[in-house]
Coordinates of C-alpha atoms and ligand atoms in Angstrom, one line a residue:
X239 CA -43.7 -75.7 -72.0
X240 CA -42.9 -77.8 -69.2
X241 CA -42.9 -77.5 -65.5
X242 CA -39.7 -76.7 -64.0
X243 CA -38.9 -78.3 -60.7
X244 CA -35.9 -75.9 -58.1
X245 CA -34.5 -78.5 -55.8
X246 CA -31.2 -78.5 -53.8
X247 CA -28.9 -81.0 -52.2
X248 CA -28.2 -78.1 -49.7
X249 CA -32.0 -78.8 -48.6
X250 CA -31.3 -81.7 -47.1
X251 CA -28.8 -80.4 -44.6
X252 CA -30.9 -78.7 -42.6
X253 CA -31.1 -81.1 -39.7
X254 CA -34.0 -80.3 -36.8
X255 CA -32.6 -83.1 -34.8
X256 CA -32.9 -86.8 -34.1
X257 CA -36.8 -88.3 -34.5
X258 CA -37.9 -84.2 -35.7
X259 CA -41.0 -84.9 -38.1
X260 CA -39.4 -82.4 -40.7
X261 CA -36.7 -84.5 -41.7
X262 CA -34.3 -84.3 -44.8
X263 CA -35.8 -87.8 -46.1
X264 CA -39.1 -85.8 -46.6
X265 CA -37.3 -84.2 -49.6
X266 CA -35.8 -87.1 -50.4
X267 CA -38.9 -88.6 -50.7
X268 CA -40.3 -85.9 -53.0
X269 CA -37.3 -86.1 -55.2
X270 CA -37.7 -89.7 -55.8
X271 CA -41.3 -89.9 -56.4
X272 CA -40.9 -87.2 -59.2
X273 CA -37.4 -88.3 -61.2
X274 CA -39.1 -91.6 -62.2
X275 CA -39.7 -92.1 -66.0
X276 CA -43.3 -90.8 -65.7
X277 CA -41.7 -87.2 -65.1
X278 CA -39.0 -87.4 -67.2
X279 CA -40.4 -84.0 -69.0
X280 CA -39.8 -82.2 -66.2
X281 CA -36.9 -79.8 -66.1
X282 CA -34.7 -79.5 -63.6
X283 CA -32.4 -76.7 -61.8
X284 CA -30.7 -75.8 -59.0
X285 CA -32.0 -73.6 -56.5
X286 CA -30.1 -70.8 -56.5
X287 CA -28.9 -69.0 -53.4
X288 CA -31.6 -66.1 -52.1
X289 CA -30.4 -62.6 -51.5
X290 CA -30.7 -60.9 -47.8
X291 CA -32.3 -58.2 -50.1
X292 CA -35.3 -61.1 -51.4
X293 CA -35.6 -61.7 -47.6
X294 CA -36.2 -58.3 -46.2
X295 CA -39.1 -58.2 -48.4
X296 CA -41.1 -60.1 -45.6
X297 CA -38.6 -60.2 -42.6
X298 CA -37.4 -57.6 -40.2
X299 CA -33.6 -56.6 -40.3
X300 CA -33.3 -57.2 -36.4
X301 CA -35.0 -60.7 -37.0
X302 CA -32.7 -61.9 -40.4
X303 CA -29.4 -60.5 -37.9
X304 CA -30.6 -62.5 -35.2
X305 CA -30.8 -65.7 -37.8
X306 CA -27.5 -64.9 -39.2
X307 CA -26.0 -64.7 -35.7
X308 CA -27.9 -68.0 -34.1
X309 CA -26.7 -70.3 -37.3
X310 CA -24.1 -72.5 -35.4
X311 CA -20.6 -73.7 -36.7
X312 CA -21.6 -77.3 -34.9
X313 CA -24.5 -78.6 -33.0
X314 CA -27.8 -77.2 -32.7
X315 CA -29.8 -73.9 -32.0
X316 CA -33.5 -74.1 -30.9
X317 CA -35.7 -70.7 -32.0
X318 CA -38.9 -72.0 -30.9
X319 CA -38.6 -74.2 -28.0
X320 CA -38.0 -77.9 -29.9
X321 CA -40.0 -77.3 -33.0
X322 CA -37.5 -75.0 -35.1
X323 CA -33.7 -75.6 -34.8
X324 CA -31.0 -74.8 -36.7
X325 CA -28.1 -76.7 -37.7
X326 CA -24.5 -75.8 -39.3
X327 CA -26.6 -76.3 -42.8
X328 CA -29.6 -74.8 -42.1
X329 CA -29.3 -71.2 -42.9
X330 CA -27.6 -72.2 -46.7
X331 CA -30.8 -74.3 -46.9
X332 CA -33.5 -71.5 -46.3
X333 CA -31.5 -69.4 -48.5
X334 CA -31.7 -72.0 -51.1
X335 CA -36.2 -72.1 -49.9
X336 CA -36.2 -68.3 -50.8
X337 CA -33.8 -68.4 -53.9
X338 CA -36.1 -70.9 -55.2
X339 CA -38.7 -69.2 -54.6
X340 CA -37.8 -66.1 -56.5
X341 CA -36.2 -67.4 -59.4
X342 CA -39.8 -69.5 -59.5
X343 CA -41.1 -66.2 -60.2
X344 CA -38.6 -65.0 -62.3
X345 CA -39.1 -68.3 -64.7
X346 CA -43.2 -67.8 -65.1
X347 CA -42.7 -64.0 -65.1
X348 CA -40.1 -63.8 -67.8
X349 CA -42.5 -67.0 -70.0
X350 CA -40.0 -69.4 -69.7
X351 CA -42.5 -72.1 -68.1
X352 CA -45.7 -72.0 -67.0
X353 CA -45.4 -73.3 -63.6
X354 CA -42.7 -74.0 -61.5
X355 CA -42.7 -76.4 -58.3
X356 CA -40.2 -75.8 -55.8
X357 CA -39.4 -78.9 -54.0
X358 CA -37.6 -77.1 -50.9
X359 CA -37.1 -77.8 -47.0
X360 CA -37.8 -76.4 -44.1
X361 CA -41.4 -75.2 -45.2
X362 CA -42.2 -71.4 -44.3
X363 CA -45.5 -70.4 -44.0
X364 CA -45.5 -70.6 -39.8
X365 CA -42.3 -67.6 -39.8
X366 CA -43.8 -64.4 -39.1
X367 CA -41.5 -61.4 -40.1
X368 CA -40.2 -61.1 -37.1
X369 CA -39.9 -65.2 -35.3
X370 CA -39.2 -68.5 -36.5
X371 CA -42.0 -70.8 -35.7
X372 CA -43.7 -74.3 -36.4
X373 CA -40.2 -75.8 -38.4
X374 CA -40.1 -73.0 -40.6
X375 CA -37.4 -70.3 -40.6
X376 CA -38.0 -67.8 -43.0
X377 CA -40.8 -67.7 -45.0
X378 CA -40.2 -68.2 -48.7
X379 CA -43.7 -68.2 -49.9
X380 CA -44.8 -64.6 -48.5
X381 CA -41.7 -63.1 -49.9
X382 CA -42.1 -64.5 -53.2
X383 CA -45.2 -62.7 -53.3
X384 CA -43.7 -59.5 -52.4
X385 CA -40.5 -60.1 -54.5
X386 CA -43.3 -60.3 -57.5
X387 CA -44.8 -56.9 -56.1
X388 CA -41.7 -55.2 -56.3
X389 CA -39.6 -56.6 -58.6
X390 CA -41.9 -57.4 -61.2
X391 CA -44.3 -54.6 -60.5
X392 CA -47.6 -57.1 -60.1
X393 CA -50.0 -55.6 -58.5
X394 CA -52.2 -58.1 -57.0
X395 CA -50.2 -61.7 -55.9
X396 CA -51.9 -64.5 -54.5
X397 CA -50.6 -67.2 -52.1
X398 CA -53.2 -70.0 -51.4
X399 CA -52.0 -72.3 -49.1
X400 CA -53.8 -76.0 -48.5
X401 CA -51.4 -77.3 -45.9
X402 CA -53.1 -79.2 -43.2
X403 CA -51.7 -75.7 -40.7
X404 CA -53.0 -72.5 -40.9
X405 CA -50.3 -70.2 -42.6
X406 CA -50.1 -67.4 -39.2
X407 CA -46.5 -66.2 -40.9
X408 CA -48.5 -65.7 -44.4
X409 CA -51.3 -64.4 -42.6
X410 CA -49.4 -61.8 -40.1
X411 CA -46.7 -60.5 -43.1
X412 CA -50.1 -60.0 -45.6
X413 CA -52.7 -58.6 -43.0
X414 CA -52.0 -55.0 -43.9
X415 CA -51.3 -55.2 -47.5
X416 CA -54.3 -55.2 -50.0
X417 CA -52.4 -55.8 -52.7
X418 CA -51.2 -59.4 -51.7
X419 CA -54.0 -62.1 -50.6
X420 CA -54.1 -65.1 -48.6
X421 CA -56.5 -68.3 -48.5
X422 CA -55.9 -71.0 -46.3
X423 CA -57.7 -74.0 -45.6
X424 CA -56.4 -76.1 -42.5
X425 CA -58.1 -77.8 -39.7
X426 CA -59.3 -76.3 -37.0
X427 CA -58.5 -76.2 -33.9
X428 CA -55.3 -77.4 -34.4
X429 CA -51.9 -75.7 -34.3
X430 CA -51.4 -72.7 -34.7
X431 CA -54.6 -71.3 -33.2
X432 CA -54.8 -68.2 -35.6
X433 CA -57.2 -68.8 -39.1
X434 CA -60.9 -67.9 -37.8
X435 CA -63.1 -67.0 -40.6
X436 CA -63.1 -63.6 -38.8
X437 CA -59.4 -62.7 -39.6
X438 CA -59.8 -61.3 -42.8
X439 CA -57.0 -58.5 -43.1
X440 CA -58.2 -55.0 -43.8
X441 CA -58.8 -55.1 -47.0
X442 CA -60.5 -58.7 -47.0
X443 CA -57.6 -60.1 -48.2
X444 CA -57.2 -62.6 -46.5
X445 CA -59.5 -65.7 -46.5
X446 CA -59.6 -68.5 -43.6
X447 CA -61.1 -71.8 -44.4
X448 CA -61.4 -74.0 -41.2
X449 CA -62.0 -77.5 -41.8
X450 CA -62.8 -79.9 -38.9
X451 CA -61.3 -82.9 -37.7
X452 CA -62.3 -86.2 -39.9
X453 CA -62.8 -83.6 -42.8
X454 CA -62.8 -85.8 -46.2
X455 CA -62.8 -85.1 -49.6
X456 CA -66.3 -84.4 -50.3
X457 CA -66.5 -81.6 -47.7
X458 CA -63.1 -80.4 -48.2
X459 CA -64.3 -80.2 -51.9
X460 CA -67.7 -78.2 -51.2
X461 CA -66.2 -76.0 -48.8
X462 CA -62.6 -74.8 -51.2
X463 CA -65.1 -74.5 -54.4
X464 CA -67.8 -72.4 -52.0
X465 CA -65.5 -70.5 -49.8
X466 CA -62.1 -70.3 -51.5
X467 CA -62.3 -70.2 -55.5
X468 CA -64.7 -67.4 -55.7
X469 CA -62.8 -65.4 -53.8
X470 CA -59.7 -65.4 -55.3
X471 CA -61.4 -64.9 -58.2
X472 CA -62.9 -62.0 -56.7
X473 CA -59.0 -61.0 -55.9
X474 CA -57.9 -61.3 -60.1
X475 CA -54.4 -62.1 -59.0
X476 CA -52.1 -61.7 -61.7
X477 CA -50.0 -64.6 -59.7
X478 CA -51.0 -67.3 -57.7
X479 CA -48.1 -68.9 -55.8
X480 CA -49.2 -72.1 -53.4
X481 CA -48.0 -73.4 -50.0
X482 CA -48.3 -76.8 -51.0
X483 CA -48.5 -78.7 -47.8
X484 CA -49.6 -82.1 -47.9
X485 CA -50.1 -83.1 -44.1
X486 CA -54.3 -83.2 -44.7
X487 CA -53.6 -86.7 -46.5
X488 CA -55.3 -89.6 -44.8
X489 CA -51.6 -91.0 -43.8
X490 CA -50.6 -87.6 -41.9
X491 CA -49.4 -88.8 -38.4
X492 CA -49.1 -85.3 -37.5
X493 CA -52.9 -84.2 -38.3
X494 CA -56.6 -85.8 -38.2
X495 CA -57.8 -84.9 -42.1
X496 CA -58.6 -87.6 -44.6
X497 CA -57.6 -86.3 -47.9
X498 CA -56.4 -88.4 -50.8
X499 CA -54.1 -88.0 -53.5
X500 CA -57.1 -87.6 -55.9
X501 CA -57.8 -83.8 -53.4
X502 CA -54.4 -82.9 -54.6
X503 CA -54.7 -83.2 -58.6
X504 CA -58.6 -81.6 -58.0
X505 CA -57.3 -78.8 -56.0
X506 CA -54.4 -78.0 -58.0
X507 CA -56.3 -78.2 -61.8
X508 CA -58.7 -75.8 -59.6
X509 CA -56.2 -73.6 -59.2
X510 CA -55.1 -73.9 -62.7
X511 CA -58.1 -73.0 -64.3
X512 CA -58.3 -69.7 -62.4
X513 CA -54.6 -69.2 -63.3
X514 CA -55.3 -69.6 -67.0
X515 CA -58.4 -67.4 -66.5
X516 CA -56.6 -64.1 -65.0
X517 CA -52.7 -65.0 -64.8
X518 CA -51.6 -66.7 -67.5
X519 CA -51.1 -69.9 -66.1
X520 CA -48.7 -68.0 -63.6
X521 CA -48.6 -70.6 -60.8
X522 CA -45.1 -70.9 -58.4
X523 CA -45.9 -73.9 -56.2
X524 CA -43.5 -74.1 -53.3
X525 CA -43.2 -77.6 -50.7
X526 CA -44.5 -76.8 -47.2
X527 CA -45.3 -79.6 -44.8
X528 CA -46.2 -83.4 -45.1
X529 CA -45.0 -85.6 -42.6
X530 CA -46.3 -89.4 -44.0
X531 CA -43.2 -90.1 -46.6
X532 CA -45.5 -92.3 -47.9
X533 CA -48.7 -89.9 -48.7
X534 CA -46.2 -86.9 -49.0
X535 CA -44.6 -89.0 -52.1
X536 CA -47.7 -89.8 -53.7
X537 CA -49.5 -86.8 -53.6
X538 CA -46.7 -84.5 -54.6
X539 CA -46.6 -86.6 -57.7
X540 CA -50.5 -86.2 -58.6
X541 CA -50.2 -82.2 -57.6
X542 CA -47.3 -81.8 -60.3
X543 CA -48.6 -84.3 -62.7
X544 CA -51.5 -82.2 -62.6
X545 CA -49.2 -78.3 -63.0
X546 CA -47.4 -80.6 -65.7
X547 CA -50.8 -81.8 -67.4
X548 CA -51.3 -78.2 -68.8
Ligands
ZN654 ZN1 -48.4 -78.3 -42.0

């Protein structure tokens, strides 16, 4: 079984603006780096289109209208000051995020693959239920996890999320809900604030790993295997979905860590193993930030090399 990769072209139509850090030729970026003969077993489909339904698994009604009713025709829409806008293709774009998503979970649910990557923009993991925030609109990782819950009755979904920004949308949707769990690592302080150790949702399910400025790959390394892996172990998820972020690579312009692509295929077979342990090699890996085109290129290609070196 291979790993099977949702992209879009619609993806690359939701335009933040002139200059915006989360540009379309991120994806392009992504998408070039993994249809090179080295990942020629890969197999690839189009997103399809998310329902409102999949959406209101993690997003308030009033908050999806308001969305429907601020995607323009022509020009742009800011939601959060100048960090989240929307353009006329944006809101076909997160739909194609959160149909990917799903149908992710559809494909390792129903045994077709093992792992799926969805290689997706805007990233999600800043949109609370009820506000866009930090480029991302709605939030296609958190309601993956709950479309899992309830659609394929799993009791116990994971979302671990290594983007260089701590996940507050994950994080806020999840606090309340034992049944789905959240690790994060990110630097800290940085943007968005939230991710303290302390904020551990009610039922300790969720996990904060703050990693300071400079952090490199031997401390990230001792800190995810001491602070992270047990825990979701500790969790038995029966799926483990990741917000695959890649703006803790040395070349981030955006952020001060010093990963390397080498993190990326560690962290990832990490994951893996824990995956093969409890969930069946379940994994749904889902784009979320990386602003270097350069880093974000390579170390996408070591993280799925790695989901596809199974
Ligand atoms: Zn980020």
């Amino acid at each position: 079984m291979t790993t099977l990769v949702y992209t879009h072209e619609a993806c690359l139509d939701h335009i933040p603006g002139p200059s915006h850090p989360e540009s379309p030729e991120r994806l392009k970026a992504v998408v070039k780096a993994l249809r090179t003969p080295e990942f020629s077993d890969l197999e690839w489909r189009d997103a399809p289109m998310g329902t409102r339904e999949q959406v209101l698994m993690i997003h308030t009604e009033d908050f999806v209208q308001d969305i429907e009713d601020a995607a323009p025709t022509r020009g742009y829409v800011p939601l959060d000051g100048g960090d989240t806008v929307m353009s006329p293709g944006s809101l076909e774009a997160v739909m194609r995020c959160v149909g990917a998503a799903c149908a992710g979970v559809d494909a390792v649910m129903n045994k077709e693959v093992r792992n799926v990557f969805c290689a997706t923009r805007p990233c999600g993991h800043h949109a609370e239920p009820n506000r866009a925030m930090g480029f991302c609109i709605y939030n296609q990782a958190a309601i993956a996890a709950a479309y899992a819950y309830e659609v394929h009755k799993l009791e116990r979904v994971a979302v671990i999320d290594f983007d260089v920004h701590h996940g507050n949308g994950t994080q806020a949707a999840f606090y309340d809900r034992p049944e789905l769990f959240y690790a994060s690592s990110h630097q800290s302080p940085f943007y968005p604030g939230t991710g303290a150790k302390s904020e551990t949702g009610t039922a300790h399910n969720i996990v904060n790993v703050p990693l300071p400025r400079g952090c490199d790959s031997a401390m990230f390394r001792e800190q995810i295997a001491a602070e992270m892996l047990p825990a979701i172990r500790d969790f038995k998820p029966e799926l483990i979905i990741i917000s695959a972020g890649f703006d803790a690579h040395h070349l981030d312009p955006l952020a001060g860590l010093n990963l390397q692509d080498s993190d990326y295929d560690w962290v990832t077979r990490e994951l893996m193993k824990i995956a093969d342990e409890l969930c069946d090699g379940r994994i749904v890996s889902i784009l979320e930030g990386g602003y270097s085109l350069e880093g974000l290129a390579s170390s996408t290609a070591v993280h799925v090399k790695a989901l596809m070196n199974h």
